[in-house]
Coordinates of C-alpha atoms (C1' of nucleotides) in Angstrom, one line a residue:
Chain A
M129 CA -29.6 -4.7 113.7
T130 CA -26.3 -6.7 112.8
P131 CA -24.6 -8.5 115.2
M132 CA -21.4 -5.7 115.6
T133 CA -18.5 -6.8 115.1
Q134 CA -17.3 -6.3 118.3
N135 CA -13.9 -5.3 119.6
L136 CA -12.8 -2.4 116.8
P137 CA -11.8 0.7 118.6
H138 CA -14.6 3.3 118.6
P139 CA -13.9 5.8 120.7
R140 CA -17.0 5.3 122.5
R141 CA -20.8 4.9 122.4
N142 CA -20.6 1.7 120.0
L143 CA -24.4 0.4 119.6
A144 CA -25.7 4.3 119.4
N145 CA -23.9 5.0 116.9
E146 CA -24.0 2.3 114.4
I147 CA -28.1 2.8 115.5
V148 CA -27.5 6.6 114.9
S149 CA -25.5 5.8 111.1
V150 CA -28.8 4.2 110.1
L151 CA -31.4 6.4 111.6
R152 CA -29.0 8.8 110.1
S153 CA -29.9 7.6 106.9
D154 CA -33.1 6.7 106.6
I155 CA -34.7 10.7 108.1
I156 CA -32.1 12.1 105.5
S157 CA -33.4 9.4 102.8
G158 CA -36.9 9.8 103.9
V159 CA -37.0 6.3 104.4
I160 CA -38.7 7.7 107.9
N161 CA -40.3 10.5 107.2
P162 CA -40.8 14.0 108.8
G163 CA -43.4 14.1 111.3
E164 CA -42.9 10.3 112.0
A165 CA -41.9 9.8 115.8
L166 CA -39.4 8.3 117.0
A167 CA -40.0 5.5 120.1
E168 CA -37.4 4.7 122.1
P169 CA -38.6 0.8 122.7
V170 CA -40.0 0.2 119.4
L171 CA -36.6 1.3 117.8
A172 CA -35.2 -1.1 120.1
K173 CA -37.2 -4.5 119.3
R174 CA -35.8 -3.2 115.4
F175 CA -31.9 -3.4 116.6
G176 CA -32.9 -5.7 118.8
V177 CA -31.0 -3.8 121.9
S178 CA -32.1 -2.5 124.9
R179 CA -33.2 1.6 125.4
A180 CA -30.4 3.2 126.6
P181 CA -27.8 2.8 122.6
V182 CA -31.3 3.8 121.4
R183 CA -31.3 6.7 123.6
E184 CA -28.1 7.9 123.1
A185 CA -28.7 7.5 119.4
I186 CA -31.7 9.7 119.3
I187 CA -30.0 11.9 122.0
E188 CA -27.5 12.5 118.4
L189 CA -29.8 12.6 116.4
E190 CA -31.4 15.4 117.7
R191 CA -27.9 17.5 118.0
A192 CA -28.4 16.9 114.1
G193 CA -30.9 19.0 113.9
L194 CA -32.5 16.0 112.4
V195 CA -35.3 15.1 115.1
Q196 CA -36.6 17.3 117.4
F197 CA -38.1 17.0 121.1
E198 CA -41.9 17.7 121.6
T199 CA -42.4 18.9 124.9
T200 CA -44.4 15.9 126.0
G201 CA -41.7 14.2 125.9
R202 CA -42.4 12.1 122.2
T203 CA -39.6 12.7 119.2
R204 CA -40.2 13.1 116.1
V205 CA -38.4 13.5 112.9
R206 CA -38.6 17.4 112.2
T207 CA -40.1 19.0 110.0
L208 CA -38.9 21.0 107.1
E209 CA -40.6 24.8 106.3
E210 CA -39.7 27.0 104.2
K211 CA -38.0 29.2 106.4
D212 CA -36.0 26.4 107.6
L213 CA -34.2 25.6 104.3
A214 CA -33.7 29.3 104.4
E215 CA -32.2 29.0 107.4
I216 CA -30.1 25.4 106.5
V217 CA -28.4 28.2 103.4
E218 CA -27.5 30.6 105.0
T219 CA -25.6 28.4 107.7
R220 CA -24.5 26.7 105.5
I221 CA -22.9 30.1 104.2
A222 CA -21.7 31.1 106.9
L223 CA -20.2 28.2 107.7
E224 CA -18.5 26.9 103.9
S225 CA -17.3 30.3 103.2
M226 CA -15.5 30.8 106.1
G227 CA -14.7 27.2 105.1
A228 CA -13.0 28.3 102.0
R229 CA -11.6 31.2 103.0
L230 CA -9.2 29.0 106.2
A231 CA -8.3 26.5 103.1
A232 CA -7.3 29.1 100.2
T233 CA -4.8 30.3 102.5
H234 CA -3.1 26.5 103.0
W235 CA -3.6 25.7 99.3
T236 CA -0.9 23.4 97.6
P237 CA -0.7 22.1 94.2
E238 CA -1.6 18.7 95.9
H239 CA -5.5 19.7 97.0
T240 CA -5.4 21.3 93.2
L241 CA -5.1 17.7 91.9
R242 CA -7.4 16.2 94.3
V243 CA -10.5 18.6 93.4
Q244 CA -9.9 18.7 90.2
Q245 CA -10.0 14.7 90.0
F246 CA -13.8 15.3 92.3
I247 CA -14.4 17.3 89.3
A248 CA -13.8 15.0 86.8
E249 CA -15.6 12.0 88.7
Q250 CA -18.6 14.1 88.6
E251 CA -18.4 15.3 84.8
A252 CA -18.9 11.2 84.3
A253 CA -21.1 10.3 87.0
T254 CA -24.0 8.4 85.2
T255 CA -26.8 8.6 87.9
D256 CA -27.8 11.3 90.0
E257 CA -27.0 10.1 93.4
E258 CA -23.3 9.4 92.5
F259 CA -23.3 13.0 91.2
S260 CA -24.9 14.3 94.3
L261 CA -22.4 11.6 96.3
L262 CA -19.2 13.2 94.3
D263 CA -20.4 16.8 94.9
I264 CA -21.1 16.1 98.8
A265 CA -17.5 14.6 99.0
M266 CA -15.7 17.3 97.7
H267 CA -17.5 20.2 99.7
E268 CA -16.4 17.9 102.7
Y269 CA -13.0 18.0 101.0
I270 CA -12.6 21.3 101.0
M271 CA -14.0 22.2 104.3
K272 CA -11.9 19.7 105.9
R273 CA -8.7 21.7 104.1
S274 CA -9.8 24.7 106.2
G275 CA -7.5 22.9 108.8
N276 CA -10.5 23.9 111.5
E277 CA -11.7 20.8 112.9
R278 CA -14.9 23.0 114.9
L279 CA -16.1 24.5 111.3
V280 CA -15.9 21.4 110.1
V281 CA -18.4 19.3 112.9
L282 CA -20.3 22.5 112.5
W283 CA -20.4 22.4 108.8
Q284 CA -21.8 18.4 108.9
Y285 CA -24.5 18.9 110.9
I286 CA -25.6 20.9 108.8
R287 CA -24.7 19.4 105.6
W288 CA -27.4 16.2 106.9
Q289 CA -29.8 18.5 107.4
F290 CA -29.1 20.0 103.9
E291 CA -29.5 16.9 102.5
M292 CA -32.7 15.6 104.9
A293 CA -34.1 18.8 102.7
L294 CA -32.9 18.4 99.5
T295 CA -35.0 15.0 99.7
Y296 CA -38.1 16.5 100.6
I297 CA -37.5 19.2 97.7
H298 CA -36.4 16.4 95.2
R299 CA -39.4 13.7 96.2
L300 CA -40.9 14.4 93.2
Q301 CA -38.6 14.7 90.3
I302 CA -36.7 11.4 88.7
N303 CA -33.3 12.9 87.4
T304 CA -31.5 16.2 88.3
A305 CA -31.5 18.2 85.1
H306 CA -29.3 18.5 82.9
D307 CA -28.4 22.7 83.8
L308 CA -27.6 22.2 87.3
R309 CA -25.7 19.7 86.7
R310 CA -23.6 21.7 84.2
F311 CA -23.9 24.7 86.9
T312 CA -22.8 22.9 89.8
V313 CA -19.5 21.9 87.9
A314 CA -18.8 24.9 86.7
G315 CA -19.5 26.5 89.6
H316 CA -16.7 24.4 91.1
W317 CA -14.0 25.2 88.7
K318 CA -14.6 28.9 89.5
V319 CA -14.3 27.8 93.4
L320 CA -11.6 25.6 92.8
E321 CA -9.5 28.6 90.4
T322 CA -9.7 30.8 94.0
L323 CA -8.5 28.1 95.9
A324 CA -5.3 27.2 94.0
G325 CA -4.8 31.3 93.1
R326 CA -4.8 31.4 97.2
K327 CA -7.7 34.1 97.1
P328 CA -9.2 34.2 100.3
E329 CA -11.6 36.5 99.8
A330 CA -12.5 35.2 96.3
A331 CA -12.8 31.6 97.8
A332 CA -15.4 32.8 100.3
K333 CA -17.7 34.8 98.0
V334 CA -17.4 32.2 95.4
M335 CA -18.5 29.3 97.5
S336 CA -21.6 31.8 98.5
Q337 CA -22.6 31.9 95.3
H338 CA -22.0 28.6 94.6
I339 CA -24.5 27.4 97.1
I340 CA -27.0 29.6 96.9
G341 CA -27.1 29.3 93.3
S342 CA -27.1 25.7 93.4
L343 CA -30.1 25.7 95.4
E344 CA -31.9 28.3 93.0
W345 CA -31.4 25.8 90.6
S346 CA -33.0 22.7 92.3
V347 CA -35.6 24.4 93.5
T348 CA -37.1 25.7 90.2
E349 CA -36.7 22.5 88.5
T350 CA -38.6 21.3 90.8
T351 CA -41.7 23.9 91.3
E352 CA -41.2 23.1 87.2
H353 CA -42.6 19.5 87.8
P354 CA -44.8 20.6 91.2
P355 CA -43.7 18.7 94.4
A356 CA -45.8 17.0 96.7
A357 CA -48.2 18.8 98.3
G358 CA -47.5 21.7 100.5
S359 CA -44.9 20.5 102.2
A360 CA -42.0 21.1 99.9
P361 CA -40.2 24.9 99.6
R362 CA -41.4 27.4 97.9
R363 CA -39.3 30.3 95.6
G364 CA -40.2 33.1 98.3
N365 CA -37.6 33.2 99.9
L366 CA -34.6 33.1 97.3
A367 CA -34.2 37.0 97.1
K368 CA -33.6 37.0 100.8
M369 CA -31.1 34.2 100.4
K370 CA -28.8 35.4 97.6
R371 CA -28.9 38.6 99.3
A372 CA -26.8 36.2 102.2
S373 CA -25.2 34.9 99.5
R374 CA -24.2 38.2 97.9
A375 CA -23.2 38.7 101.9
S376 CA -19.9 36.2 102.4
S377 CA -17.6 38.5 99.5
Chain B
M67 CA -27.0 23.2 142.5
T68 CA -27.3 26.7 141.6
P69 CA -30.1 27.0 138.4
M70 CA -28.7 28.5 135.6
T71 CA -29.9 31.0 133.5
Q72 CA -31.1 28.3 130.5
N73 CA -31.9 30.4 127.0
L74 CA -32.7 27.3 125.0
P75 CA -35.7 26.1 126.0
H76 CA -35.0 21.6 126.0
P77 CA -38.1 20.5 126.4
R78 CA -36.9 17.0 127.5
R79 CA -34.3 15.7 129.6
N80 CA -35.1 17.0 133.1
L81 CA -32.3 16.6 135.3
A82 CA -29.3 15.3 132.8
N83 CA -30.4 19.1 132.1
E84 CA -30.2 20.6 135.4
I85 CA -26.7 18.9 135.3
V86 CA -25.4 19.8 132.0
S87 CA -26.2 23.5 133.4
V88 CA -23.7 23.3 136.8
L89 CA -20.7 21.2 135.2
R90 CA -20.9 23.7 132.2
S91 CA -20.5 26.9 134.5
D92 CA -18.1 24.8 136.2
I93 CA -16.0 24.1 133.7
I94 CA -16.7 27.2 132.0
S95 CA -15.3 29.6 135.5
G96 CA -13.1 26.7 135.9
V97 CA -13.8 25.4 138.7
I98 CA -12.9 22.0 137.1
N99 CA -9.8 22.3 135.4
P100 CA -9.2 21.5 131.6
G101 CA -7.5 17.5 131.7
E102 CA -9.6 16.8 135.3
A103 CA -11.7 14.0 134.3
L104 CA -15.2 13.3 134.7
A105 CA -16.4 10.0 136.3
E106 CA -20.2 8.8 135.9
P107 CA -20.2 7.2 138.8
V108 CA -18.7 10.1 140.6
L109 CA -21.0 13.0 139.4
A110 CA -24.2 10.7 140.1
K111 CA -22.8 10.7 143.3
R112 CA -22.1 13.9 143.8
F113 CA -25.8 14.8 142.6
G114 CA -27.2 12.2 144.2
V115 CA -28.9 10.6 141.0
S116 CA -27.9 7.5 139.0
R117 CA -25.9 7.3 136.6
A118 CA -28.2 7.7 133.4
P119 CA -28.7 11.5 133.7
V120 CA -25.0 12.0 134.1
R121 CA -24.5 10.3 131.0
E122 CA -26.8 11.9 128.6
A123 CA -25.9 15.1 130.8
I124 CA -21.9 14.4 129.7
I125 CA -23.0 13.4 126.3
E126 CA -24.3 16.8 125.8
L127 CA -21.1 18.6 127.3
E128 CA -18.9 17.0 124.8
R129 CA -21.7 18.0 121.9
A130 CA -20.5 21.3 123.4
G131 CA -16.7 20.7 122.9
L132 CA -16.4 21.3 126.5
V133 CA -15.5 17.7 127.8
Q134 CA -13.6 14.8 125.1
F135 CA -14.3 11.5 125.1
E136 CA -10.7 9.8 124.9
T137 CA -10.5 6.4 122.8
T138 CA -10.5 4.3 126.0
G139 CA -14.3 5.5 126.5
R140 CA -13.0 7.8 129.6
T141 CA -14.1 11.6 129.5
R142 CA -11.6 14.5 130.4
V143 CA -12.6 18.6 130.6
R144 CA -11.0 19.1 126.7
T145 CA -8.1 21.0 127.2
L146 CA -7.3 24.4 125.2
E147 CA -3.9 24.7 123.0
E148 CA -3.5 28.1 121.0
K149 CA -4.9 26.4 117.9
D150 CA -8.3 25.5 119.6
L151 CA -8.0 29.3 119.8
A152 CA -7.5 30.2 116.4
E153 CA -10.3 27.3 115.8
I154 CA -13.1 28.4 118.6
V155 CA -12.2 32.6 117.2
E156 CA -12.6 31.7 113.2
T157 CA -15.9 29.4 114.1
R158 CA -17.0 32.7 116.1
I159 CA -16.4 34.9 113.1
A160 CA -17.9 33.1 110.8
L161 CA -21.4 32.5 112.4
E162 CA -21.3 36.0 114.1
S163 CA -20.3 37.8 111.1
M164 CA -23.5 36.3 109.4
G165 CA -26.0 37.2 112.4
A166 CA -24.8 40.5 112.4
R167 CA -25.2 40.4 108.9
L168 CA -28.8 38.8 108.9
A169 CA -29.8 41.1 111.9
A170 CA -29.2 44.4 109.6
T171 CA -31.7 43.7 107.2
H172 CA -34.8 43.6 109.7
W173 CA -33.2 45.9 112.2
T174 CA -35.9 48.3 114.2
P175 CA -35.6 51.5 116.2
E176 CA -36.8 49.4 119.5
H177 CA -33.3 46.9 118.8
T178 CA -31.5 50.2 118.9
L179 CA -32.8 50.9 122.1
R180 CA -32.5 47.8 123.5
V181 CA -28.8 47.8 122.6
Q182 CA -28.2 50.9 124.1
Q183 CA -28.5 50.3 126.5
F184 CA -26.9 47.3 126.8
I185 CA -24.1 49.3 126.1
A186 CA -24.5 52.1 128.8
E187 CA -25.2 49.3 131.5
Q188 CA -21.8 48.5 130.2
E189 CA -20.2 51.7 130.8
A190 CA -21.5 51.8 133.8
A191 CA -20.3 48.3 134.7
T192 CA -18.5 48.2 138.0
T193 CA -16.4 44.5 137.9
D194 CA -15.4 42.8 135.3
E195 CA -17.3 40.1 135.6
E196 CA -21.2 42.3 135.0
F197 CA -19.1 44.0 131.7
S198 CA -18.3 40.7 130.6
L199 CA -22.0 39.0 131.1
L200 CA -23.1 42.2 129.7
D201 CA -21.3 41.9 127.0
I202 CA -22.1 37.9 126.2
A203 CA -26.0 39.3 125.9
M204 CA -25.2 41.9 124.2
H205 CA -23.7 39.5 121.6
E206 CA -26.1 37.1 121.6
Y207 CA -29.0 39.3 121.6
I208 CA -28.0 40.4 118.0
M209 CA -27.5 37.1 117.3
K210 CA -31.5 36.2 118.1
R211 CA -32.4 39.7 115.5
S212 CA -30.8 37.1 112.9
G213 CA -33.7 35.2 113.2
N214 CA -32.3 32.4 112.3
E215 CA -32.5 29.6 115.2
R216 CA -29.9 27.6 113.5
L217 CA -27.2 29.7 113.4
V218 CA -28.1 30.6 117.3
V219 CA -27.8 27.1 119.0
L220 CA -24.9 26.7 116.9
W221 CA -22.9 30.4 118.3
Q222 CA -23.9 29.7 121.5
Y223 CA -21.7 25.9 121.6
I224 CA -19.3 28.7 120.4
R225 CA -19.9 31.0 122.4
W226 CA -19.7 28.7 125.5
Q227 CA -15.7 27.5 124.5
F228 CA -15.1 30.7 124.1
E229 CA -15.7 31.6 127.6
M230 CA -13.5 29.3 128.7
A231 CA -10.9 30.1 126.6
L232 CA -11.2 33.3 127.7
T233 CA -11.1 31.5 131.8
Y234 CA -8.3 30.5 131.3
I235 CA -6.6 33.9 129.2
H236 CA -7.7 35.7 132.3
R237 CA -6.8 33.2 134.5
L238 CA -3.9 35.2 136.1
Q239 CA -5.0 39.0 135.0
I240 CA -7.1 40.0 137.9
N241 CA -8.5 43.2 135.9
T242 CA -9.9 44.4 132.8
A243 CA -7.1 47.1 131.0
H244 CA -9.6 50.2 131.4
D245 CA -8.5 50.6 128.0
L246 CA -10.2 47.2 126.5
R247 CA -13.1 48.1 128.4
R248 CA -13.1 51.8 126.2
F249 CA -12.2 49.4 123.0
T250 CA -15.1 47.2 123.4
V251 CA -17.5 49.8 124.2
A252 CA -16.6 51.6 121.1
G253 CA -16.8 48.6 119.0
H254 CA -20.6 48.1 120.0
W255 CA -21.2 51.7 119.1
K256 CA -19.5 50.7 115.7
V257 CA -21.6 47.5 115.4
L258 CA -24.9 49.7 116.7
E259 CA -23.9 52.1 113.6
T260 CA -23.9 49.8 110.8
L261 CA -27.5 47.6 112.7
A262 CA -29.1 50.3 112.8
G263 CA -28.4 51.5 109.3
R264 CA -29.6 48.3 108.0
K265 CA -25.9 47.6 106.2
P266 CA -25.6 43.6 106.2
E267 CA -22.6 44.0 104.4
A268 CA -20.7 46.6 106.4
A269 CA -21.9 44.9 109.8
A270 CA -20.3 41.9 109.3
K271 CA -17.2 43.5 108.2
V272 CA -17.7 45.0 111.6
M273 CA -18.3 41.9 113.6
S274 CA -15.8 40.5 112.8
Q275 CA -13.6 42.9 113.2
H276 CA -15.1 43.6 117.2
I277 CA -14.4 40.0 117.9
I278 CA -10.5 39.7 116.7
G279 CA -9.8 43.4 118.2
S280 CA -11.8 42.1 121.2
L281 CA -9.2 38.9 121.1
E282 CA -6.0 40.5 120.7
W283 CA -6.5 43.0 123.1
S284 CA -7.2 40.5 125.4
V285 CA -4.4 38.8 124.3
T286 CA -1.9 41.4 124.1
E287 CA -3.1 42.2 128.6
T288 CA -2.9 39.0 129.3
T289 CA 0.3 38.0 128.3
E290 CA 2.2 41.7 129.6
H291 CA 1.2 40.1 132.7
P292 CA 2.4 36.9 132.1
P293 CA -0.4 34.1 132.1
A294 CA 0.0 30.2 133.3
A295 CA 3.0 28.3 132.3
G296 CA 2.6 27.6 128.4
S297 CA -1.1 26.8 128.9
A298 CA -2.7 30.0 127.7
P299 CA -2.3 30.5 123.9
R300 CA -0.2 33.3 122.4
R301 CA -0.1 35.2 120.0
G302 CA 1.4 33.6 116.9
N303 CA -1.5 33.0 115.1
L304 CA -3.5 36.4 115.7
A305 CA -2.1 37.3 112.2
K306 CA -3.6 34.6 111.0
M307 CA -7.3 35.3 112.8
K308 CA -6.9 39.3 111.7
R309 CA -6.9 38.1 107.8
A310 CA -9.8 35.7 109.2
S311 CA -11.8 38.3 110.4
R312 CA -11.1 41.6 107.4
A313 CA -12.3 38.1 105.8
S314 CA -15.6 38.5 106.2
S315 CA -16.0 41.9 104.7
Chain C
dG290 C1' 16.0 -1.0 144.3
dT291 C1' 13.5 -1.9 140.6
dG292 C1' 10.6 -3.8 137.2
dA293 C1' 7.1 -7.4 136.4
dC294 C1' 3.4 -9.8 137.5
dG295 C1' -1.2 -10.1 138.9
dC296 C1' -4.9 -8.9 141.6
dA297 C1' -8.4 -5.4 143.4
dA298 C1' -10.3 -0.6 142.2
dA299 C1' -12.4 2.0 138.9
dG300 C1' -15.1 3.0 134.9
dT301 C1' -17.7 2.4 131.0
dG302 C1' -21.7 -0.1 128.2
dT303 C1' -25.3 -2.8 128.0
dC304 C1' -29.8 -4.6 130.1
dG305 C1' -34.3 -5.2 132.6
dA306 C1' -36.9 -3.0 135.8
dC307 C1' -40.5 0.4 138.1
dA308 C1' -43.0 4.5 138.6
dC309 C1' -45.4 8.4 136.3
dT310 C1' -47.4 10.3 131.8
dT311 C1' -50.1 9.9 127.8
dT312 C1' -52.2 8.9 124.0
dT313 C1' -55.6 5.7 122.4
dT314 C1' -58.8 2.4 122.9
dT315 C1' -62.9 0.5 124.9
dG316 C1' -67.4 1.1 126.3
dG317 C1' -71.2 2.8 128.3
dT318 C1' -75.1 6.8 127.6
dG319 C1' -77.4 10.1 126.1
Chain D
dC78 C1' -74.7 8.3 116.8
dA79 C1' -71.5 10.8 118.7
dC80 C1' -69.3 11.9 123.6
dC81 C1' -67.4 11.5 127.1
dA82 C1' -65.4 8.1 130.7
dA83 C1' -62.7 5.3 131.8
dA84 C1' -59.0 1.9 131.8
dA85 C1' -56.0 -0.3 128.8
dA86 C1' -51.6 0.8 126.1
dA87 C1' -47.6 2.5 124.8
dG88 C1' -43.9 5.9 126.3
dT89 C1' -40.5 8.3 128.8
dG90 C1' -37.4 9.3 132.8
dT91 C1' -34.7 7.0 136.6
dC92 C1' -33.0 3.7 138.8
dG93 C1' -29.7 -0.5 140.3
dA94 C1' -27.4 -4.7 138.4
dC95 C1' -23.6 -7.1 136.1
dA96 C1' -20.2 -8.0 132.6
dC97 C1' -16.1 -6.5 130.4
dT98 C1' -12.3 -3.3 130.5
dT99 C1' -9.6 -0.2 131.9
dT100 C1' -6.2 1.7 135.5
dG101 C1' -3.8 1.9 139.8
dC102 C1' -1.7 -0.7 143.5
dG103 C1' 0.8 -3.7 145.9
dT104 C1' 3.7 -7.5 146.3
dC105 C1' 7.9 -10.3 145.0
dA106 C1' 11.6 -12.4 142.3
dC107 C1' 16.3 -10.5 140.9

DNA sequence: GTGACGCAAAGTGTCGACACTTTTTTGGTG
DNA sequence: CACCAAAAAAGTGTCGACACTTTGCGTCAC
């Protein structure tokens, strides 16, 4: 690990935080695979630190749901089954539809401008990664407009799990289908319309449908280019999730 | 230390978990006051252990939102302002209305029986504490019927924050008003009706209204028997919360 | 009396060590 | 060659120690 630039006013847990960032992105991006073991001494050596900060980092990753403690005490990267994907999406809808609802209640024209900019950048994005990053950034922006810090914090954790899941859904799919992009951008316009119109209920509903819709497209596209053996989620639970989506209306 | 009923079987971190249980109940029940400092060496001495498990316990309490890290590194019991109460309730509604929605989709007659039992016990409760514990237990039971573990875990954290907030709202109020009890029990009957009828949307809506309604009663009752100086939430945000409640319909 | 200075106390972040447990390897046996 | 036992290796949980930072307090000059 790069010798930390010290003396920066980080709230607490300096080394641990840096380690968390690295490991989290490793897990989300699939550099470390689900089921893989995370041993404290090994990581300590990798990062050139003692076990203490590594241990704290691992606790934080467990909090985020990216890692799982076994009864023996060992730690593994969490594996994802179909049920997990359903849970993640349901939870994301719960948090994000409430986020959109609250955001709509005190939305301003400046916020509209910012979101329009996000959408424009997304339309101009050249790589899938750029598109995806902008998507997340925009959802985060809207969540923060809710003004509810707790909601944002919980959403962050679910979001990371969602990103991790997407990595495995998309693992064998080289390019994001152009249609998915169009679908996503269209969804964003609809969401923005409800926010700008300060219609909380509509915002919550449209956001739910946008989330479930995007996922359905992703999974559909992926299963057409068949994914990794058995590990990736299939479409079985989508009907249930769609019900949950119509949910928050 | 009094072994608290630990519902989420955390396989790891033994000493830390016991310490978490004790400190959490101390904070929720007001034995340790908001703003009070939690120093690792002091707690280590109190529990007769070294700093390591204490440190992990404190991290867990921060995860639960009961404790806050300052920029200096010190830890204090989180203080609650009016805004915090609004955030907690909004988040609880987001999670619990989704929980009720999901629970309704696979509700069985056995579940109905169990909830009826909860309500009966609540009607028979003699002390406020008993009433309150049964209330929480029932909400937890319904959340678990959602079948979504992630939702339940996030809800647990918010629930502890909610309990902590209630302690401060009710601090000076000796008895739970009988009307509040009646209101609460009536709400539970309504919720059960939607669950038993397997009406997900109605369940979500009724649950939201039940939560916001209970809070409104609590705060009203409390402000009539005036609460501690300035620290307890006032009614300013209730209108906004009520909007958020109608929300999840 | 009051305010600045500086020293002592308290606290956090990190480290290495040790005991105990689980997993893996090894080596002997049928 | 398969199989079990025992030893070795790897890993976790907890401890005490130390450096550095922040806080608290007493002292001294004015």
